[in-house]
XYZ file of N, CA, C and O in Angstrom:
788
model
N -18.715 30.574 1.028
C -17.751 30.451 -0.045
C -16.418 31.046 0.390
O -16.366 32.118 0.969
N -15.382 30.305 0.074
C -14.031 30.738 0.410
C -13.298 31.080 -0.875
O -13.774 30.813 -1.965
N -12.118 31.627 -0.723
C -11.356 32.038 -1.895
C -10.523 30.913 -2.475
O -10.013 30.069 -1.750
N -10.403 30.903 -3.762
C -9.477 30.091 -4.536
C -9.222 28.681 -4.067
O -10.088 27.816 -4.116
N -7.987 28.438 -3.600
C -7.513 27.092 -3.284
C -8.334 26.428 -2.194
O -8.603 25.223 -2.257
N -8.762 27.180 -1.176
C -9.544 26.601 -0.077
C -10.887 26.098 -0.606
O -11.296 24.969 -0.313
N -11.559 26.905 -1.410
C -12.852 26.487 -1.961
C -12.680 25.314 -2.924
O -13.500 24.399 -2.939
N -11.604 25.338 -3.704
C -11.338 24.212 -4.607
C -11.148 22.923 -3.822
O -11.653 21.865 -4.211
N -10.422 22.982 -2.704
C -10.217 21.811 -1.857
C -11.536 21.324 -1.279
O -11.831 20.120 -1.308
N -12.347 22.223 -0.768
C -13.661 21.854 -0.214
C -14.525 21.208 -1.297
O -15.169 20.170 -1.061
N -14.518 21.781 -2.489
C -15.309 21.222 -3.593
C -14.850 19.816 -3.960
O -15.664 18.923 -4.180
N -13.527 19.619 -4.026
C -12.997 18.288 -4.377
C -13.302 17.268 -3.291
O -13.666 16.135 -3.586
N -13.146 17.649 -2.028
C -13.463 16.733 -0.929
C -14.954 16.395 -0.917
O -15.341 15.265 -0.633
N -15.785 17.367 -1.262
C -17.232 17.158 -1.300
C -17.678 16.194 -2.383
O -18.798 15.678 -2.340
N -16.824 15.929 -3.355
C -17.150 14.963 -4.416
C -16.950 13.523 -3.960
O -17.378 12.596 -4.633
N -16.260 13.328 -2.833
C -16.032 11.975 -2.319
C -17.339 11.390 -1.789
O -18.174 12.118 -1.240
N -17.515 10.071 -1.927
C -18.757 9.460 -1.435
C -18.883 9.580 0.080
O -17.917 9.369 0.817
N -20.050 9.967 0.527
C -20.321 10.083 1.956
C -19.805 11.358 2.594
O -19.923 11.542 3.807
N -19.216 12.250 1.821
C -18.685 13.507 2.356
C -19.574 14.643 1.864
O -19.578 14.981 0.685
N -20.341 15.209 2.785
C -21.195 16.337 2.442
C -20.435 17.645 2.558
O -19.248 17.673 2.909
N -21.109 18.762 2.301
C -20.446 20.070 2.337
C -19.818 20.403 3.690
O -18.707 20.928 3.754
N -20.525 20.099 4.784
C -19.985 20.415 6.122
C -18.755 19.565 6.418
O -17.756 20.065 6.932
N -18.826 18.265 6.105
C -17.672 17.388 6.339
C -16.495 17.809 5.478
O -15.341 17.798 5.935
N -16.763 18.171 4.228
C -15.692 18.616 3.330
C -15.003 19.851 3.898
O -13.769 19.953 3.883
N -15.786 20.774 4.421
C -15.228 21.985 5.010
C -14.391 21.641 6.237
O -13.277 22.145 6.407
N -14.898 20.736 7.073
C -14.181 20.340 8.289
C -12.843 19.671 7.936
O -11.807 19.968 8.534
N -12.854 18.786 6.952
C -11.622 18.105 6.533
C -10.635 19.114 5.940
O -9.434 19.073 6.225
N -11.143 20.031 5.122
C -10.271 21.032 4.500
C -9.557 21.869 5.564
O -8.341 22.084 5.470
N -10.287 22.303 6.573
C -9.654 23.133 7.605
C -8.733 22.312 8.502
O -7.747 22.815 9.022
N -9.025 21.027 8.644
C -8.105 20.149 9.367
C -6.780 20.054 8.602
O -5.706 20.140 9.198
N -6.874 19.890 7.286
C -5.668 19.804 6.463
C -4.877 21.111 6.467
O -3.637 21.094 6.463
N -5.578 22.229 6.493
C -4.894 23.532 6.548
C -4.111 23.692 7.850
O -3.035 24.297 7.857
N -4.662 23.133 8.936
C -4.005 23.266 10.244
C -2.978 22.163 10.491
O -2.178 22.270 11.421
N -2.983 21.133 9.686
C -2.097 19.988 9.897
C -0.653 20.330 9.561
O -0.364 21.255 8.799
N 0.236 19.532 10.133
C 1.658 19.651 9.861
C 1.910 19.341 8.384
O 1.279 18.462 7.799
N 2.834 20.058 7.760
C 3.133 19.878 6.343
C 3.565 18.440 6.032
O 3.244 17.901 4.965
N 4.256 17.788 6.971
C 4.698 16.403 6.760
C 3.498 15.454 6.692
O 3.485 14.515 5.889
N 2.489 15.710 7.540
C 1.283 14.875 7.527
C 0.539 15.019 6.202
O 0.098 14.029 5.605
N 0.407 16.235 5.732
C -0.267 16.483 4.454
C 0.547 15.868 3.312
O -0.020 15.267 2.386
N 1.854 15.968 3.405
C 2.729 15.372 2.383
C 2.558 13.863 2.303
O 2.540 13.288 1.209
N 2.442 13.187 3.466
C 2.229 11.736 3.477
C 0.883 11.383 2.847
O 0.772 10.401 2.111
N -0.140 12.195 3.114
C -1.455 11.960 2.521
C -1.381 12.107 0.997
O -1.878 11.253 0.256
N -0.753 13.156 0.538
C -0.610 13.384 -0.905
C 0.174 12.237 -1.549
O -0.215 11.710 -2.597
N 1.268 11.817 -0.896
C 2.094 10.725 -1.432
C 1.291 9.422 -1.496
O 1.398 8.664 -2.473
N 0.483 9.154 -0.472
C -0.351 7.940 -0.464
C -1.369 7.960 -1.591
O -1.581 6.955 -2.267
N -1.994 9.112 -1.814
C -2.971 9.231 -2.901
C -2.301 9.024 -4.262
O -2.828 8.321 -5.131
N -1.127 9.613 -4.440
C -0.409 9.462 -5.707
C 0.047 8.017 -5.915
O -0.025 7.488 -7.025
N 0.493 7.369 -4.838
C 0.945 5.977 -4.939
C -0.216 5.058 -5.305
O -0.080 4.182 -6.150
N -1.374 5.261 -4.675
C -2.559 4.457 -4.998
C -2.922 4.643 -6.458
O -3.187 3.677 -7.182
N -2.922 5.874 -6.907
C -3.272 6.165 -8.302
C -2.293 5.494 -9.268
O -2.695 4.972 -10.307
N -1.031 5.475 -8.912
C -0.012 4.941 -9.817
C 0.119 3.424 -9.756
O 0.383 2.775 -10.770
N -0.064 2.823 -8.575
C 0.277 1.411 -8.398
C -0.900 0.454 -8.288
O -0.748 -0.737 -8.560
N -2.046 0.919 -7.878
C -3.161 0.004 -7.631
C -4.002 -0.142 -8.891
O -4.291 0.822 -9.588
N -4.357 -1.381 -9.168
C -5.215 -1.714 -10.314
C -6.193 -2.784 -9.858
O -6.233 -3.123 -8.694
N -6.929 -3.338 -10.790
C -7.859 -4.405 -10.450
C -7.306 -5.729 -10.953
O -6.736 -5.804 -12.043
N -7.461 -6.762 -10.143
C -6.982 -8.103 -10.461
C -7.563 -8.558 -11.797
O -8.758 -8.374 -12.063
N -6.736 -9.162 -12.630
C -7.178 -9.612 -13.952
C -8.110 -10.820 -13.880
O -8.785 -11.132 -14.855
N -8.179 -11.474 -12.721
C -9.040 -12.648 -12.572
C -10.336 -12.304 -11.855
O -11.425 -12.534 -12.366
N -10.221 -11.722 -10.647
C -11.418 -11.524 -9.806
C -11.868 -10.068 -9.698
O -12.945 -9.798 -9.170
N -11.052 -9.129 -10.121
C -11.356 -7.692 -10.097
C -11.332 -7.085 -8.700
O -11.896 -6.022 -8.471
N -10.638 -7.757 -7.776
C -10.341 -7.176 -6.476
C -9.190 -6.187 -6.695
O -8.540 -6.200 -7.737
N -8.933 -5.324 -5.722
C -7.803 -4.414 -5.863
C -6.500 -5.200 -5.767
O -6.409 -6.189 -5.040
N -5.505 -4.773 -6.532
C -4.226 -5.474 -6.570
C -3.123 -4.498 -6.927
O -3.370 -3.460 -7.535
N -1.897 -4.851 -6.548
C -0.737 -4.051 -6.944
C 0.072 -4.790 -8.004
O 1.120 -4.331 -8.410
N -0.437 -5.936 -8.442
C 0.177 -6.707 -9.528
C -0.954 -7.118 -10.470
O -2.098 -6.713 -10.276
N -0.634 -7.954 -11.449
C -1.671 -8.400 -12.382
C -2.774 -9.165 -11.660
O -3.943 -9.052 -12.006
N -2.394 -9.959 -10.636
C -3.354 -10.710 -9.847
C -3.265 -10.285 -8.389
O -2.191 -9.938 -7.898
N -4.386 -10.351 -7.695
C -4.404 -10.005 -6.265
C -3.772 -11.135 -5.451
O -3.564 -12.242 -5.962
N -3.508 -10.887 -4.205
C -2.847 -11.883 -3.359
C -3.712 -13.130 -3.169
O -3.192 -14.232 -3.019
N -5.037 -12.982 -3.197
C -5.922 -14.131 -3.016
C -5.868 -15.040 -4.242
O -5.781 -16.263 -4.121
N -5.913 -14.471 -5.423
C -5.843 -15.279 -6.649
C -4.475 -15.934 -6.815
O -4.359 -16.986 -7.443
N -3.428 -15.327 -6.261
C -2.083 -15.904 -6.344
C -1.843 -16.997 -5.310
O -0.902 -17.766 -5.426
N -2.693 -17.073 -4.297
C -2.493 -17.996 -3.183
C -2.874 -19.426 -3.581
O -4.051 -19.721 -3.804
N -1.904 -20.343 -3.679
C -2.201 -21.716 -4.099
C -3.014 -22.498 -3.075
O -3.563 -23.553 -3.399
N -3.097 -22.000 -1.843
C -3.874 -22.693 -0.805
C -5.366 -22.441 -0.923
O -6.164 -23.122 -0.290
N -5.765 -21.456 -1.724
C -7.188 -21.138 -1.881
C -7.850 -22.160 -2.791
O -7.297 -22.557 -3.814
N -9.062 -22.556 -2.417
C -9.824 -23.537 -3.187
C -10.261 -22.943 -4.521
O -10.772 -21.828 -4.588
N -10.088 -23.705 -5.590
C -10.468 -23.258 -6.927
C -11.913 -23.598 -7.267
O -12.443 -23.120 -8.258
N -12.546 -24.462 -6.445
C -13.882 -24.939 -6.815
C -15.025 -24.100 -6.243
O -16.182 -24.352 -6.532
N -14.714 -23.076 -5.449
C -15.748 -22.225 -4.861
C -15.436 -20.763 -5.141
O -14.323 -20.299 -4.885
N -16.431 -20.051 -5.658
C -16.295 -18.610 -5.892
C -17.369 -17.886 -5.091
O -18.539 -18.257 -5.130
N -16.951 -16.864 -4.376
C -17.865 -15.992 -3.640
C -17.985 -14.685 -4.419
O -16.990 -14.001 -4.642
N -19.197 -14.361 -4.830
C -19.448 -13.156 -5.625
C -19.830 -12.012 -4.693
O -20.747 -12.140 -3.887
N -19.113 -10.907 -4.794
C -19.385 -9.718 -3.980
C -19.539 -8.501 -4.894
O -19.184 -8.550 -6.069
N -20.060 -7.428 -4.327
C -20.263 -6.208 -5.110
C -18.985 -5.394 -5.254
O -18.667 -4.927 -6.341
N -18.265 -5.195 -4.165
C -17.125 -4.281 -4.145
C -15.925 -4.904 -3.438
O -16.092 -5.818 -2.623
N -14.709 -4.407 -3.702
C -13.528 -4.924 -3.007
C -13.631 -4.849 -1.484
O -13.112 -5.718 -0.781
N -14.328 -3.853 -0.966
C -14.460 -3.746 0.500
C -15.212 -4.939 1.079
O -15.014 -5.317 2.241
N -16.067 -5.580 0.265
C -16.794 -6.765 0.722
C -15.850 -7.956 0.861
O -16.038 -8.807 1.736
N -14.822 -8.029 0.016
C -13.811 -9.081 0.137
C -13.123 -8.951 1.486
O -12.950 -9.938 2.207
N -12.757 -7.739 1.853
C -12.083 -7.493 3.127
C -12.975 -7.925 4.297
O -12.519 -8.585 5.233
N -14.265 -7.600 4.226
C -15.194 -7.965 5.303
C -15.280 -9.482 5.458
O -15.240 -10.003 6.584
N -15.364 -10.197 4.351
C -15.456 -11.658 4.421
C -14.129 -12.257 4.872
O -14.104 -13.206 5.671
N -13.029 -11.733 4.405
C -11.713 -12.232 4.808
C -11.491 -12.093 6.317
O -10.830 -12.926 6.924
N -12.041 -11.039 6.903
C -11.892 -10.846 8.359
C -12.518 -11.984 9.149
O -12.106 -12.255 10.274
N -13.522 -12.663 8.585
C -14.177 -13.760 9.302
C -13.297 -15.006 9.366
O -13.503 -15.864 10.215
N -12.363 -15.141 8.441
C -11.494 -16.320 8.324
C -12.296 -17.612 8.120
O -11.854 -18.694 8.483
N -13.474 -17.509 7.526
C -14.343 -18.663 7.306
C -14.325 -19.152 5.866
O -14.683 -20.294 5.602
N -13.941 -18.318 4.928
C -14.013 -18.664 3.513
C -12.615 -18.883 2.957
O -11.747 -18.036 3.108
N -12.406 -20.019 2.290
C -11.081 -20.347 1.749
C -11.083 -20.497 0.235
O -10.154 -21.029 -0.344
N -12.144 -20.043 -0.418
C -12.212 -20.120 -1.872
C -11.687 -18.849 -2.510
O -10.894 -18.108 -1.926
N -12.160 -18.590 -3.725
C -11.774 -17.398 -4.476
C -12.966 -16.445 -4.549
O -14.087 -16.817 -4.230
N -12.724 -15.251 -5.011
C -13.764 -14.220 -5.093
C -13.990 -13.795 -6.538
O -13.160 -14.028 -7.409
N -15.115 -13.108 -6.726
C -15.360 -12.386 -7.974
C -16.063 -11.087 -7.591
O -17.141 -11.108 -6.995
N -15.441 -9.955 -7.902
C -15.972 -8.630 -7.575
C -16.722 -8.095 -8.789
O -16.127 -7.898 -9.849
N -18.016 -7.870 -8.626
C -18.851 -7.401 -9.733
C -18.619 -5.937 -10.091
O -18.840 -5.519 -11.214
N -18.233 -5.135 -9.109
C -18.071 -3.698 -9.356
C -19.367 -2.936 -9.154
O -19.534 -1.842 -9.684
N -20.280 -3.490 -8.384
C -21.562 -2.835 -8.096
C -22.689 -3.838 -8.086
O -22.474 -5.046 -7.993
N -23.900 -3.318 -8.201
C -25.106 -4.151 -8.207
C -26.071 -3.608 -9.253
O -26.017 -2.429 -9.613
N -26.958 -4.464 -9.714
C -27.967 -4.049 -10.683
C -28.875 -3.017 -10.032
O -29.406 -3.240 -8.942
N -29.037 -1.871 -10.687
C -29.870 -0.804 -10.154
C -30.508 -0.041 -11.314
O -29.919 0.910 -11.837
N -31.711 -0.460 -11.731
C -32.372 0.232 -12.843
C -32.567 1.727 -12.595
O -32.479 2.526 -13.521
N -32.781 2.113 -11.350
C -32.983 3.522 -11.006
C -31.742 4.342 -11.345
O -31.838 5.464 -11.828
N -30.564 3.756 -11.102
C -29.305 4.447 -11.398
C -28.782 4.110 -12.789
O -27.687 4.521 -13.159
N -29.553 3.336 -13.550
C -29.149 2.986 -14.911
C -28.040 1.956 -14.976
O -27.318 1.881 -15.963
N -27.897 1.137 -13.930
C -26.857 0.106 -13.905
C -27.499 -1.248 -14.182
O -28.340 -1.716 -13.425
N -27.094 -1.838 -15.287
C -27.596 -3.151 -15.677
C -26.486 -4.183 -15.623
O -25.332 -3.860 -15.323
N -26.789 -5.440 -15.946
C -25.781 -6.510 -15.910
C -24.572 -6.229 -16.797
O -23.457 -6.620 -16.452
N -24.771 -5.529 -17.906
C -23.654 -5.237 -18.808
C -22.670 -4.230 -18.214
O -21.540 -4.108 -18.698
N -23.096 -3.509 -17.180
C -22.224 -2.538 -16.516
C -21.388 -3.178 -15.415
O -20.538 -2.516 -14.821
N -21.661 -4.452 -15.128
C -20.963 -5.179 -14.072
C -20.051 -6.241 -14.692
O -20.088 -6.465 -15.896
N -19.274 -6.914 -13.879
C -18.343 -7.954 -14.351
C -19.036 -9.316 -14.412
O -18.492 -10.328 -13.965
N -20.233 -9.356 -15.000
C -21.007 -10.596 -15.101
C -20.444 -11.494 -16.207
O -20.294 -12.710 -16.007
N -20.114 -10.922 -17.352
C -19.545 -11.724 -18.456
C -18.249 -12.394 -18.012
O -17.989 -13.554 -18.335
N -17.441 -11.659 -17.270
C -16.179 -12.203 -16.779
C -16.423 -13.345 -15.794
O -15.683 -14.338 -15.783
N -17.460 -13.217 -14.973
C -17.827 -14.298 -14.052
C -18.229 -15.545 -14.846
O -17.778 -16.657 -14.543
N -19.050 -15.363 -15.861
C -19.494 -16.496 -16.680
C -18.304 -17.175 -17.360
O -18.253 -18.405 -17.436
N -17.330 -16.399 -17.792
C -16.116 -16.977 -18.393
C -15.369 -17.842 -17.391
O -14.871 -18.920 -17.741
N -15.309 -17.395 -16.155
C -14.625 -18.174 -15.114
C -15.356 -19.475 -14.814
O -14.735 -20.468 -14.450
N -16.671 -19.465 -14.958
C -17.465 -20.648 -14.632
C -17.476 -21.673 -15.767
O -17.798 -22.843 -15.540
N -17.146 -21.261 -16.975
C -17.257 -22.130 -18.155
C -16.304 -23.323 -18.155
O -16.601 -24.345 -18.752
N -15.150 -23.209 -17.484
C -14.183 -24.311 -17.574
C -14.567 -25.531 -16.743
O -13.931 -26.577 -16.826
N -15.595 -25.418 -15.910
C -16.098 -26.571 -15.164
C -15.390 -26.865 -13.856
O -15.765 -27.803 -13.150
N -14.362 -26.101 -13.494
C -13.649 -26.375 -12.244
C -14.396 -25.855 -11.014
O -14.181 -26.323 -9.903
N -15.299 -24.896 -11.215
C -16.065 -24.334 -10.101
C -17.323 -25.169 -9.889
O -18.076 -25.431 -10.820
N -17.537 -25.601 -8.643
C -18.713 -26.410 -8.319
C -19.721 -25.670 -7.440
O -20.865 -26.078 -7.338
N -19.250 -24.600 -6.779
C -20.149 -23.851 -5.897
C -19.968 -22.358 -6.100
O -18.851 -21.862 -6.179
N -21.108 -21.663 -6.153
C -21.118 -20.207 -6.262
C -21.866 -19.656 -5.058
O -23.027 -20.002 -4.831
N -21.188 -18.834 -4.276
C -21.802 -18.188 -3.117
C -22.054 -16.740 -3.490
O -21.113 -16.016 -3.826
N -23.303 -16.325 -3.442
C -23.641 -14.949 -3.805
C -23.743 -14.134 -2.522
O -24.616 -14.365 -1.693
N -22.813 -13.193 -2.372
C -22.719 -12.400 -1.146
C -22.942 -10.919 -1.447
O -22.203 -10.063 -0.977
N -23.981 -10.638 -2.246
C -24.317 -9.242 -2.511
C -25.044 -8.670 -1.291
O -25.526 -9.415 -0.438
N -25.127 -7.348 -1.224
C -25.751 -6.689 -0.075
C -27.223 -7.095 0.060
O -27.896 -7.314 -0.949
N -27.723 -7.157 1.302
C -29.130 -7.524 1.512
C -30.073 -6.323 1.351
O -30.856 -6.000 2.231
N -29.973 -5.655 0.207
C -30.880 -4.544 -0.107
C -31.534 -4.838 -1.456
O -31.299 -5.892 -2.053
N -32.352 -3.930 -1.936
C -33.094 -4.162 -3.172
C -32.167 -4.472 -4.349
O -32.387 -5.436 -5.095
N -31.108 -3.689 -4.504
C -30.184 -3.887 -5.607
C -29.421 -5.206 -5.473
O -29.236 -5.939 -6.448
N -28.974 -5.501 -4.250
C -28.252 -6.750 -4.002
C -29.118 -7.969 -4.238
O -28.667 -8.979 -4.793
N -30.381 -7.893 -3.825
C -31.312 -9.002 -4.037
C -31.586 -9.199 -5.521
O -31.647 -10.335 -6.013
N -31.767 -8.097 -6.249
C -32.003 -8.191 -7.697
C -30.798 -8.806 -8.395
O -30.951 -9.656 -9.287
N -29.605 -8.413 -7.981
C -28.380 -8.952 -8.573
C -28.251 -10.439 -8.269
O -27.918 -11.238 -9.150
N -28.533 -10.825 -7.033
C -28.455 -12.239 -6.638
C -29.448 -13.084 -7.431
O -29.099 -14.169 -7.923
N -30.669 -12.593 -7.572
C -31.690 -13.325 -8.318
C -31.276 -13.470 -9.788
O -31.421 -14.543 -10.388
N -30.756 -12.409 -10.371
C -30.304 -12.441 -11.764
C -29.193 -13.476 -11.947
O -29.227 -14.294 -12.868
N -28.181 -13.440 -11.066
C -27.060 -14.370 -11.181
C -27.510 -15.816 -10.986
O -27.058 -16.717 -11.707
N -28.399 -16.040 -10.015
C -28.890 -17.399 -9.756
C -29.591 -17.956 -10.991
O -29.383 -19.117 -11.365
N -30.429 -17.121 -11.628
C -31.113 -17.557 -12.860
C -30.114 -17.808 -13.984
O -30.235 -18.763 -14.742
N -29.115 -16.959 -14.089
C -28.141 -17.042 -15.170
C -27.308 -18.327 -15.093
O -27.018 -18.945 -16.119
N -26.915 -18.715 -13.889
C -26.034 -19.881 -13.747
C -26.797 -21.185 -13.501
O -26.175 -22.254 -13.489
N -28.112 -21.131 -13.323
C -28.869 -22.353 -13.002
C -28.678 -23.476 -14.026
O -28.587 -24.640 -13.634
N -28.575 -23.196 -15.341
C -28.363 -24.308 -16.286
C -26.999 -24.995 -16.133
O -26.794 -26.080 -16.670
N -26.065 -24.385 -15.409
C -24.720 -24.948 -15.289
C -24.633 -26.063 -14.257
O -23.608 -26.748 -14.164
N -25.669 -26.225 -13.433
C -25.673 -27.285 -12.436
C -24.781 -27.029 -11.233
O -24.409 -27.957 -10.524
N -24.436 -25.781 -10.994
C -23.617 -25.434 -9.826
C -24.469 -25.401 -8.565
O -25.675 -25.136 -8.624
N -23.846 -25.643 -7.430
C -24.505 -25.389 -6.152
C -24.448 -23.875 -5.955
O -23.372 -23.288 -5.911
N -25.610 -23.234 -5.885
C -25.669 -21.780 -5.726
C -26.313 -21.475 -4.388
O -27.391 -21.985 -4.075
N -25.643 -20.646 -3.594
C -26.194 -20.266 -2.292
C -26.075 -18.773 -2.088
O -25.331 -18.088 -2.784
N -26.838 -18.285 -1.137
C -26.859 -16.860 -0.787
C -26.489 -16.780 0.679
O -26.902 -17.624 1.469
N -25.716 -15.782 1.057
C -25.390 -15.626 2.473
C -26.672 -15.461 3.283
O -27.609 -14.785 2.841
N -26.704 -16.075 4.447
C -27.862 -15.932 5.326
C -27.928 -14.504 5.846
O -26.925 -13.808 5.955
N -29.122 -14.059 6.136
C -29.281 -12.749 6.763
C -30.315 -12.889 7.863
O -31.192 -13.731 7.799
N -30.187 -12.105 8.872
C -31.107 -12.216 10.000
C -30.679 -11.336 11.139
O -30.184 -10.237 10.942
N -30.847 -11.852 12.335
C -30.613 -11.062 13.543
C -29.134 -10.967 13.892
O -28.418 -11.959 13.819
N -28.682 -9.791 14.282
C -27.288 -9.666 14.704
C -27.086 -10.258 16.095
O -28.009 -10.283 16.911
N -25.886 -10.749 16.342
C -25.554 -11.270 17.662
C -25.633 -10.136 18.664
O -25.118 -9.046 18.431
N -26.308 -10.361 19.772
C -26.446 -9.347 20.802
C -27.603 -8.395 20.578
O -27.816 -7.470 21.349
N -28.382 -8.606 19.520
C -29.515 -7.726 19.225
C -30.771 -8.149 19.971
O -30.882 -9.269 20.470
N -31.722 -7.246 20.081
C -33.008 -7.536 20.710
C -34.073 -7.687 19.638
O -34.131 -6.901 18.681
N -34.952 -8.685 19.811
C -36.008 -8.932 18.832
C -36.915 -7.725 18.635
O -37.357 -7.449 17.526
N -37.184 -7.004 19.721
C -38.122 -5.891 19.626
C -37.628 -4.773 18.703
O -38.423 -4.000 18.183
N -36.313 -4.702 18.467
C -35.762 -3.648 17.617
C -35.541 -4.088 16.172
O -35.145 -3.293 15.331
N -35.781 -5.364 15.880
C -35.578 -5.876 14.521
C -36.752 -5.458 13.635
O -37.903 -5.524 14.042
N -36.441 -5.053 12.403
C -37.515 -4.711 11.468
C -38.143 -6.003 10.937
O -37.602 -7.094 11.097
N -39.299 -5.870 10.297
C -40.063 -7.035 9.851
C -39.311 -7.874 8.826
O -39.360 -9.101 8.842
N -38.600 -7.222 7.905
C -37.870 -7.952 6.863
C -36.754 -8.786 7.482
O -36.587 -9.963 7.176
N -35.984 -8.169 8.378
C -34.888 -8.874 9.031
C -35.411 -10.047 9.848
O -34.873 -11.155 9.783
N -36.474 -9.819 10.606
C -37.047 -10.883 11.426
C -37.614 -11.998 10.544
O -37.451 -13.186 10.835
N -38.246 -11.620 9.427
C -38.763 -12.614 8.489
C -37.655 -13.464 7.904
O -37.781 -14.693 7.793
N -36.531 -12.850 7.553
C -35.394 -13.605 7.015
C -34.776 -14.499 8.073
O -34.272 -15.584 7.769
N -34.773 -14.041 9.295
C -34.251 -14.867 10.381
C -35.099 -16.131 10.539
O -34.573 -17.219 10.767
N -36.417 -15.994 10.392
C -37.289 -17.171 10.459
C -37.050 -18.098 9.284
O -36.995 -19.315 9.442
N -36.905 -17.537 8.089
C -36.648 -18.356 6.891
C -35.334 -19.109 7.006
O -35.238 -20.251 6.565
N -34.345 -18.490 7.571
C -33.015 -19.098 7.658
C -32.764 -19.834 8.951
O -31.615 -20.160 9.250
N -33.803 -20.124 9.723
C -33.583 -20.800 11.007
C -33.003 -22.194 10.784
O -33.178 -22.780 9.722
N -32.298 -22.698 11.797
C -31.706 -24.040 11.694
C -31.865 -24.783 13.004
O -32.038 -24.170 14.062
N -31.828 -26.086 12.908
C -31.995 -26.930 14.093
C -30.757 -26.824 14.981
O -29.651 -26.677 14.494
N -30.976 -26.926 16.293
C -29.837 -26.918 17.239
C -29.839 -28.183 18.081
O -30.806 -28.897 18.145
């Protein structure tokens, strides 16, 4: 335990996701030793994010205006929506340069253990977007874990009466990986998702 401001900083840093007590302490002492200008830029960036960043009124991605840059882009296809859990997933998919449609960020995944149900996510907003009939394909790109699978199954059942083409991102073996190191679930999915060459 440290005195006053140092302990308060460690405690606040420790509240961040993925930052344990040791990491919080390490970051705090790094900031104490850092140049005042560097710390000032960090503080200014945090304040600017807090003041200027919001969620897109259409897809719930991060935005600095009412709509995010993807929803404002007239070149993006209106007939395909890719559903993701978090804004960071949009960034990951955008890096591939393979998807030219629009997104819908749920804000998490269904997790009964954590008390998160469909009403805690942006599911109603997704259904509103699908009601006008302009969307013909829904790509569900939730994480390949228990919560992501439950969310994907729920959404697929929910939209099935709408007659949309619904797909799930393939999962399987990573490029450059060895079969002997793949777990049974991953290898099983790779077999299910195999394709002719």
